[in-house]
Amino acid sequence: MTHHILIVEDDAAAVDFVAQGLADAGFAIEACADGSTGLVRAAEGDFDLWIFDRMLPGMDGLSMLGALREQGLRTPAIMLSALGTVDDKVGGLAAGADDYLAKPFSFAELRARIAALLRRADRAEADAKATRIVVGDLEIDLLSRTVARAGRAVPLVAREFHLLEYLARHAGEVVTRTMMLEHVWNCRFDPGSNVVDVHIGRLRRKLEEGEAPILHTVRGAGYRLAAEG
């Protein structure tokens, strides 16, 4: 996967140096030379990492980064600056930078810091996905134990949530009644009741309230959770 990096730096020679090195390393690079433009591009662009100079025309790097953080954007950011005292670094980190690199710096060090931040971001994304299951427009949050369909909250009781989670973990597959009895009700035999079908009916009504079918009956086999029939 190619990572996209935004560089906001008014020193053309520094931009060329960093951008060329990162491009050679396989990154996709976009650069701009003032804080006002950088703010707009960072807010509307899909970047994996930002590199901001601290002193910029239009808007300084600290103000730009603070404004982006206030918008709720959490893209990893490295602050570059000729101001390299401890207080300067603390100020940059307090403004929302994830790392702070004093000028002059070696490209090898910058590259290593970028790699470390991207690894951390990739792990965080993987952890988030591990606590969430998405099937089409259906989202299941396993931590908060909440469900939403096309942005609409779907209130479920505990058994319904457990049943939906099991179906979602096998999204696109046919799940038999016996499988559901074993994994949701902990029954090793079919008690001869319609408990599964009753719960499926309730779950389907809650999930498909005004939305397209997502919980499908496979005649003679079981049920399948899928965004398309």
Coordinates of C-alpha atoms in Angstrom, one line a residue:
M1 CA 0.0 0.0 0.0
T2 CA 1.3 3.4 -1.0
H3 CA 1.2 6.0 1.9
H4 CA 0.3 9.6 1.0
I5 CA 2.2 12.3 2.8
L6 CA 1.5 16.1 2.8
I7 CA 4.5 18.4 3.2
V8 CA 3.9 22.0 4.2
E9 CA 7.2 23.9 4.0
D10 CA 8.1 27.3 2.5
D11 CA 11.8 26.4 2.0
A12 CA 11.9 25.1 -1.6
A13 CA 15.3 23.4 -1.2
A14 CA 14.0 21.6 1.9
V15 CA 10.9 20.5 0.1
D16 CA 12.9 19.1 -2.8
F17 CA 15.2 17.3 -0.5
V18 CA 12.5 15.6 1.6
A19 CA 10.0 15.1 -1.2
Q20 CA 12.6 13.4 -3.5
G21 CA 13.8 11.1 -0.8
L22 CA 10.3 10.1 0.2
A23 CA 9.3 9.6 -3.4
D24 CA 12.3 7.4 -4.0
A25 CA 11.2 5.4 -0.9
G26 CA 7.8 4.7 -2.5
F27 CA 5.6 7.4 -0.9
A28 CA 3.2 9.6 -2.8
I29 CA 4.0 13.2 -2.0
E30 CA 2.0 16.5 -2.1
A31 CA 3.6 19.8 -1.0
C32 CA 2.5 23.3 -0.5
A33 CA 4.4 26.4 0.7
D34 CA 2.1 28.3 3.1
G35 CA 0.0 27.5 6.2
S36 CA -3.3 28.7 4.8
T37 CA -3.1 26.4 1.8
G38 CA -1.7 23.6 4.0
L39 CA -4.7 23.8 6.3
V40 CA -7.1 23.4 3.4
R41 CA -5.3 20.5 1.8
A42 CA -4.8 18.7 5.1
A43 CA -8.4 19.1 6.0
E44 CA -9.8 17.9 2.7
G45 CA -7.1 15.5 1.5
D46 CA -6.8 11.8 2.3
F47 CA -3.3 11.7 3.7
D48 CA -1.6 9.1 5.9
L49 CA 0.9 11.6 7.5
W50 CA 1.5 15.3 7.6
I51 CA 4.9 17.0 7.8
F52 CA 4.6 20.7 8.8
D53 CA 7.2 23.3 9.2
R54 CA 6.7 25.4 12.3
M55 CA 7.3 28.8 10.8
L56 CA 5.2 29.3 7.7
P57 CA 3.7 32.3 5.8
G58 CA -0.1 32.7 6.0
M59 CA -0.5 30.6 9.2
D60 CA 2.2 29.1 11.4
G61 CA 2.5 25.4 11.7
L62 CA 1.4 25.3 15.4
S63 CA -1.8 27.2 14.6
M64 CA -2.5 25.1 11.5
L65 CA -2.1 21.8 13.4
G66 CA -4.2 23.1 16.4
A67 CA -7.0 24.0 14.0
L68 CA -6.9 20.5 12.4
R69 CA -7.0 18.8 15.7
E70 CA -10.0 20.9 16.7
Q71 CA -11.7 19.5 13.6
G72 CA -11.2 16.0 15.0
L73 CA -8.6 15.0 12.4
R74 CA -6.1 12.6 13.9
T75 CA -3.7 12.1 11.0
P76 CA -0.1 11.5 12.4
A77 CA 2.0 14.7 12.1
I78 CA 5.7 15.5 12.3
M79 CA 6.7 19.1 13.1
L80 CA 9.9 20.4 11.6
S81 CA 11.5 23.5 13.0
A82 CA 14.8 25.4 13.5
L83 CA 13.6 26.0 17.0
G84 CA 14.9 23.0 18.8
T85 CA 14.9 23.7 22.6
V86 CA 13.0 21.5 25.0
D87 CA 10.3 24.1 25.4
D88 CA 9.9 24.4 21.6
K89 CA 9.5 20.6 21.3
V90 CA 7.0 20.6 24.2
G91 CA 5.0 23.3 22.5
G92 CA 4.9 21.5 19.3
L93 CA 3.8 18.3 20.9
A94 CA 1.2 20.1 23.0
A95 CA -0.2 21.6 19.8
G96 CA -1.0 18.1 18.5
A97 CA 2.2 17.0 16.8
D98 CA 3.1 13.3 17.2
D99 CA 6.8 13.9 16.7
Y100 CA 9.1 17.0 16.5
L101 CA 12.3 17.1 14.5
A102 CA 14.7 20.0 14.9
K103 CA 16.5 21.4 11.8
P104 CA 19.0 20.5 10.5
F105 CA 18.1 16.8 10.4
S106 CA 19.3 13.8 8.5
F107 CA 16.9 12.2 6.0
A108 CA 17.5 8.8 7.5
E109 CA 16.2 10.0 10.9
L110 CA 13.1 11.6 9.3
R111 CA 12.5 8.4 7.4
A112 CA 12.8 6.3 10.6
R113 CA 10.4 8.6 12.4
I114 CA 7.9 8.4 9.6
A115 CA 8.0 4.6 9.5
A116 CA 7.5 4.5 13.3
L117 CA 4.4 6.7 13.1
L118 CA 2.9 4.9 10.2
R119 CA 3.4 1.5 12.0
R120 CA 1.6 2.9 15.0
A121 CA -1.2 4.3 12.9
D122 CA -1.6 1.0 11.0
R123 CA -1.7 -0.9 14.3
A124 CA -4.4 1.5 15.7
E125 CA -6.5 1.0 12.5
A126 CA -6.1 -2.8 12.8
D127 CA -7.2 -2.7 16.4
A128 CA -10.2 -0.6 15.5
K129 CA -11.2 -3.0 12.8
A130 CA -10.8 -5.9 15.2
T131 CA -13.5 -4.4 17.5
R132 CA -15.9 -3.6 14.6
I133 CA -17.7 -5.7 12.0
V134 CA -19.1 -4.1 8.9
V135 CA -21.4 -5.9 6.5
G136 CA -22.6 -3.4 3.8
D137 CA -24.3 -0.5 5.6
L138 CA -24.5 -2.6 8.8
E139 CA -22.0 -1.8 11.6
I140 CA -21.5 -3.8 14.7
D141 CA -19.3 -2.3 17.5
L142 CA -18.1 -5.2 19.6
L143 CA -16.8 -3.0 22.4
S144 CA -19.9 -0.9 23.0
R145 CA -22.1 -3.7 21.8
T146 CA -24.1 -1.4 19.6
V147 CA -25.5 -1.9 16.1
A148 CA -26.3 0.7 13.4
R149 CA -27.8 0.2 9.9
A150 CA -27.3 3.1 7.5
G151 CA -26.6 5.3 10.4
R152 CA -29.8 4.3 12.3
A153 CA -29.3 2.8 15.7
V154 CA -30.7 -0.7 16.0
P155 CA -31.5 -1.6 19.6
L156 CA -30.9 -5.3 20.3
V157 CA -31.2 -7.5 23.4
A158 CA -28.3 -9.6 24.4
R159 CA -29.3 -12.8 22.6
E160 CA -30.1 -10.9 19.4
F161 CA -26.7 -9.2 19.5
H162 CA -25.0 -12.5 20.1
L163 CA -26.9 -14.0 17.2
L164 CA -26.1 -11.1 14.9
E165 CA -22.4 -11.2 15.8
Y166 CA -22.2 -14.9 14.9
L167 CA -24.0 -14.3 11.6
A168 CA -21.7 -11.3 10.9
R169 CA -18.6 -13.3 11.6
H170 CA -19.8 -15.7 8.9
A171 CA -21.1 -12.9 6.5
G172 CA -21.9 -14.2 3.1
E173 CA -21.9 -17.9 4.3
V174 CA -24.9 -20.0 4.9
V175 CA -25.3 -20.6 8.7
T176 CA -27.5 -23.6 9.7
R177 CA -29.9 -23.7 12.6
T178 CA -27.7 -26.3 14.2
M179 CA -24.7 -24.0 14.0
M180 CA -26.7 -21.2 15.6
L181 CA -28.0 -23.5 18.4
E182 CA -24.5 -24.6 19.2
H183 CA -22.8 -21.3 19.2
V184 CA -25.5 -18.9 20.3
W185 CA -27.6 -21.1 22.6
N186 CA -24.9 -23.6 23.6
C187 CA -27.2 -26.5 22.6
R188 CA -25.5 -29.6 21.4
F189 CA -28.8 -31.0 20.1
D190 CA -31.9 -29.6 18.4
P191 CA -34.6 -29.2 21.1
G192 CA -37.2 -29.4 18.4
S193 CA -38.4 -25.8 19.0
N194 CA -38.5 -22.9 16.6
V195 CA -36.4 -20.7 18.9
V196 CA -33.9 -19.9 16.1
D197 CA -36.6 -18.9 13.6
V198 CA -38.3 -16.7 16.2
H199 CA -35.1 -14.8 17.0
I200 CA -34.2 -14.5 13.3
G201 CA -37.6 -13.0 12.6
R202 CA -37.2 -10.4 15.3
L203 CA -33.7 -9.6 14.2
R204 CA -34.7 -9.3 10.6
R205 CA -37.5 -6.9 11.5
K206 CA -35.2 -4.7 13.5
L207 CA -32.4 -4.7 10.8
E208 CA -34.6 -4.2 7.8
E209 CA -36.8 -1.4 9.1
G210 CA -36.9 0.7 5.9
E211 CA -33.7 -0.7 4.5
A212 CA -33.0 -3.3 1.9
P213 CA -33.0 -7.0 2.9
I214 CA -29.7 -8.1 4.6
L215 CA -30.7 -11.3 6.5
H216 CA -31.7 -13.9 3.9
T217 CA -33.4 -17.2 4.2
V218 CA -31.7 -20.1 2.3
R219 CA -34.4 -22.6 2.0
G220 CA -33.6 -26.0 3.4
A221 CA -30.3 -24.8 4.7
G222 CA -30.4 -21.9 7.1
Y223 CA -29.7 -18.1 6.9
R224 CA -27.1 -15.8 5.3
L225 CA -26.2 -12.3 6.4
A226 CA -25.1 -10.4 3.3
A227 CA -25.5 -6.9 1.8
E228 CA -26.9 -8.3 -1.4
G229 CA -29.2 -11.2 -1.9

